[in-house]
């Protein structure tokens, strides 16, 4: 079995095979955003030190250092020209910041789609996973203990590290080369798209659920207005009636994506509910666009059904 190599230096012409690289622009923007947050964290730390709060200051310094380290690793990896995946005749090779992971095609049991902390990945299930783990360095094994605590596999292809234009080809090549695999990426993605289409369908059931959640928001709004002695019952009722149509626009733009990922993060779920409350409050402005969309969609399906 091929040993896992540390700190690889890869050249495109050195090994024959298919090379796939990480998206430079996307990862660079992520790194820049992390650096902005690092500067903000450093500013908070400086302010805390000036106020004599050494605990908050220390936490701010620690967070800033962590963010800079993550951003530096991403920028270094992308602009060094190193590939993320290499598919040779005999092996799948995953290049990470920790090590190089060459995996024999015949050792791959399958690719299991998963989502950990909002990041979609394909865990490479191995027939001889224990043998591969023993080839890792002690440092890498320690890092993998952290990965397990975060429910992340040490052998995984992070989908965000693959360019969008390459993804269809990567799926096709992985499924065709892993001849001993019991299940394929293509079948899982097909099932996911089918389920996603079902969850995102706007029909009478969707409107019924929206009115049910809208009733909760209406009661919550009434409670808030009551506390401030500014209850406007007419506004609350009209917002309730219009809410499903306002929610349509929100869901089409970002809401469905949030709903798909809510199980991965409690904070994202809370943010999703907060945005729904804001949509409820501004329903008078947003709902007309939702009504127009719903009417056009209904007419389109009616004409399509008549033609069939």
XYZ file of C-alpha atoms in Angstrom:
308
model
C 0.000 0.000 0.000
C 1.231 3.500 -0.839
C 2.380 5.546 2.141
C 0.689 8.834 2.932
C 3.109 11.679 2.221
C 3.458 14.855 4.259
C 3.613 18.392 2.769
C 3.460 17.402 -0.897
C 4.960 19.474 -3.690
C 3.061 18.587 -6.844
C 3.868 19.397 -10.449
C 1.329 18.907 -13.192
C 3.717 17.015 -15.474
C 5.165 14.702 -12.806
C 2.369 12.089 -12.728
C 0.042 11.102 -15.592
C -3.633 11.388 -14.728
C -6.551 13.814 -14.375
C -5.785 16.885 -12.244
C -8.527 18.910 -10.537
C -7.840 22.198 -8.772
C -9.583 24.279 -6.113
C -11.482 27.429 -7.213
C -8.925 30.231 -6.779
C -11.259 33.232 -6.782
C -13.770 31.721 -4.351
C -11.152 30.573 -1.838
C -9.250 33.864 -2.106
C -12.441 35.808 -1.310
C -13.087 33.512 1.662
C -9.538 34.134 2.871
C -9.990 37.917 2.544
C -13.254 37.767 4.508
C -11.465 35.784 7.229
C -8.738 38.425 7.341
C -11.362 41.170 7.724
C -12.887 39.264 10.658
C -9.383 38.801 12.068
C -8.779 42.566 11.974
C -12.158 43.160 13.679
C -11.304 40.586 16.337
C -7.931 42.248 16.871
C -9.652 45.624 17.227
C -11.992 44.202 19.856
C -8.993 42.733 21.682
C -7.158 46.082 21.701
C -10.269 47.872 22.991
C -10.718 45.194 25.679
C -7.097 45.559 26.814
C -7.540 49.337 27.037
C -10.583 48.735 29.269
C -8.602 46.306 31.404
C -10.600 43.220 30.303
C -7.779 40.706 29.810
C -10.065 37.709 29.255
C -11.949 39.193 26.287
C -8.682 40.647 24.976
C -6.985 37.252 25.102
C -9.918 35.569 23.365
C -9.855 38.257 20.664
C -6.130 37.735 20.060
C -6.617 33.956 19.891
C -9.488 34.221 17.407
C -7.507 36.653 15.250
C -4.495 34.326 15.147
C -6.703 31.353 14.251
C -8.423 33.236 11.422
C -5.115 34.471 10.007
C -3.710 30.934 10.127
C -6.719 29.506 8.269
C -6.636 32.311 5.677
C -2.889 31.903 5.137
C -3.242 28.148 4.622
C -5.992 28.672 2.041
C -4.122 31.350 0.092
C -0.858 29.388 0.176
C -2.539 26.228 -1.080
C -4.443 27.902 -3.914
C -1.687 30.094 -5.286
C 1.038 27.436 -5.012
C -0.668 25.722 -7.928
C -1.198 22.455 -6.071
C -4.114 20.298 -7.267
C -6.824 19.069 -4.934
C -7.503 15.753 -6.670
C -5.433 13.551 -8.935
C -7.043 10.544 -10.604
C -4.470 8.107 -11.948
C -4.998 4.695 -13.471
C -4.408 2.983 -10.117
C -5.208 5.540 -7.420
C -7.356 8.390 -6.218
C -5.031 10.956 -4.634
C -6.423 13.666 -2.359
C -4.036 16.525 -1.565
C -4.792 18.291 1.710
C -2.836 20.757 3.828
C -2.025 17.917 6.235
C -0.912 15.144 3.892
C -1.245 13.408 0.554
C -3.755 10.543 0.586
C -3.283 8.004 -2.228
C -6.135 5.458 -2.232
C -6.205 2.369 -4.440
C -9.357 2.169 -6.533
C -9.966 -1.446 -5.526
C -9.959 -0.428 -1.825
C -12.893 1.973 -2.256
C -16.188 0.595 -0.961
C -18.151 3.641 -2.049
C -18.639 7.397 -1.692
C -21.108 8.535 0.969
C -22.549 12.015 0.563
C -22.670 14.003 3.796
C -22.889 17.564 5.038
C -20.857 18.699 8.033
C -21.078 22.297 9.279
C -22.679 23.487 6.018
C -19.940 21.889 3.895
C -20.958 19.133 1.487
C -18.444 16.333 1.093
C -18.146 12.763 -0.121
C -16.688 10.409 2.447
C -14.510 7.765 0.824
C -15.578 4.506 2.467
C -12.724 2.005 2.465
C -12.583 -1.772 2.779
C -9.228 -1.431 4.620
C -9.685 1.868 6.460
C -7.706 0.700 9.513
C -4.666 -0.032 7.348
C -4.823 3.413 5.773
C -5.146 5.076 9.186
C -1.978 3.353 10.407
C -0.025 4.939 7.542
C -0.799 8.442 8.768
C 1.714 10.380 10.801
C 1.119 10.886 14.517
C 0.316 14.576 13.901
C -2.238 13.731 11.242
C -3.864 11.106 13.486
C -4.247 13.710 16.236
C -5.919 16.072 13.764
C -8.226 13.281 12.650
C -9.397 12.793 16.245
C -10.582 16.406 16.041
C -12.238 15.617 12.696
C -14.140 12.721 14.271
C -15.321 14.964 17.087
C -16.655 17.294 14.384
C -18.223 14.302 12.565
C -15.838 14.693 9.621
C -14.140 11.767 7.905
C -10.335 11.705 7.442
C -10.922 10.345 3.928
C -13.281 12.754 2.220
C -13.586 14.895 -0.890
C -14.746 18.378 0.055
C -17.142 19.417 -2.713
C -16.403 23.112 -2.248
C -12.759 22.410 -3.136
C -13.748 21.261 -6.624
C -14.487 23.843 -9.313
C -18.133 23.876 -10.422
C -17.214 23.327 -14.055
C -15.305 20.157 -13.104
C -17.873 18.570 -10.779
C -19.862 16.628 -13.360
C -16.671 15.180 -14.818
C -15.291 14.357 -11.358
C -18.487 12.437 -10.467
C -18.353 10.508 -13.729
C -14.661 9.632 -13.351
C -14.897 8.620 -9.677
C -17.884 6.346 -10.290
C -16.317 4.704 -13.340
C -12.884 4.121 -11.762
C -14.017 2.813 -8.354
C -14.951 -0.570 -9.807
C -15.364 -2.245 -6.393
C -17.733 0.426 -5.036
C -21.153 -0.692 -3.791
C -22.835 2.689 -4.366
C -22.118 5.670 -6.593
C -22.037 9.453 -6.229
C -24.314 9.878 -9.247
C -27.155 7.874 -7.677
C -26.908 9.820 -4.412
C -26.896 13.197 -6.150
C -29.847 12.142 -8.305
C -31.792 11.134 -5.194
C -30.808 14.397 -3.468
C -32.026 16.500 -6.424
C -35.317 14.596 -6.464
C -35.824 15.151 -2.728
C -34.752 18.782 -3.048
C -37.316 19.336 -5.810
C -40.024 17.808 -3.598
C -39.102 20.011 -0.611
C -38.997 23.155 -2.726
C -42.308 22.662 -4.480
C -44.748 25.550 -4.054
C -48.284 24.159 -3.860
C -51.323 24.143 -1.574
C -49.391 22.172 1.058
C -46.648 24.811 1.043
C -49.223 27.603 1.511
C -50.909 25.684 4.349
C -47.601 25.279 6.194
C -46.779 28.946 5.609
C -50.095 30.016 7.156
C -49.428 27.731 10.120
C -46.030 29.317 10.748
C -47.493 32.742 9.954
C -50.017 32.274 12.764
C -47.152 31.765 15.225
C -45.439 34.900 13.898
C -48.717 36.843 14.182
C -49.114 35.875 17.849
C -45.470 36.750 18.525
C -45.901 40.128 16.793
C -49.063 40.844 18.795
C -47.140 40.064 21.996
C -44.301 42.447 21.043
C -46.723 45.233 20.088
C -48.678 44.666 23.294
C -45.519 45.149 25.368
C -44.922 48.504 23.692
C -48.618 49.499 23.951
C -48.746 49.924 20.166
C -51.006 47.075 19.033
C -52.110 47.467 15.390
C -54.461 44.520 14.886
C -55.256 45.408 11.255
C -51.548 45.395 10.356
C -51.026 42.032 12.066
C -54.008 40.436 10.258
C -53.018 41.800 6.826
C -49.417 40.667 7.339
C -50.699 37.216 8.289
C -52.844 36.974 5.136
C -49.975 38.102 2.879
C -47.194 36.169 4.627
C -47.216 32.987 2.424
C -46.763 35.120 -0.703
C -43.959 37.168 0.870
C -42.364 33.931 2.068
C -42.381 32.604 -1.515
C -39.979 35.321 -2.646
C -37.748 34.819 0.383
C -37.659 31.034 -0.093
C -36.923 31.261 -3.809
C -34.016 33.627 -3.186
C -32.385 32.069 -0.098
C -34.963 30.432 2.181
C -34.966 26.989 0.566
C -31.163 26.855 0.790
C -31.313 27.740 4.492
C -33.990 25.082 5.076
C -31.834 22.421 3.407
C -28.934 23.209 5.746
C -30.792 23.914 9.002
C -30.041 20.449 10.425
C -26.311 21.210 10.167
C -26.343 24.316 12.373
C -28.629 25.501 15.156
C -27.346 29.047 14.596
C -28.359 28.944 10.940
C -31.820 27.731 11.977
C -32.165 30.652 14.393
C -31.046 33.092 11.705
C -33.543 31.517 9.275
C -36.427 32.062 11.722
C -35.295 35.631 12.335
C -35.362 36.344 8.596
C -38.856 34.825 8.365
C -40.011 37.215 11.087
C -38.539 40.142 9.137
C -40.315 38.889 5.994
C -43.578 38.809 7.991
C -43.110 42.381 9.188
C -42.414 43.633 5.639
C -45.027 41.430 3.988
C -46.941 44.439 2.630
C -43.907 45.334 0.499
C -42.711 41.840 -0.463
C -46.020 39.991 -0.957
C -47.078 41.663 -4.264
C -44.065 40.113 -5.975
C -44.990 36.730 -4.503
C -48.603 37.069 -5.673
C -47.398 37.932 -9.194
C -45.066 34.920 -9.187
C -47.804 32.587 -7.923
C -50.339 33.801 -10.538
C -47.827 33.437 -13.395
C -46.810 29.983 -12.153
C -50.459 28.859 -11.923
C -51.241 30.120 -15.459
C -48.114 28.431 -16.846
C -49.025 25.050 -15.338
C -52.639 25.412 -16.505
C -51.564 26.068 -20.107
C -49.011 23.265 -19.977
C -51.641 20.818 -18.683
C -54.123 21.837 -21.413
C -51.511 21.241 -24.119
C -50.737 17.798 -22.766
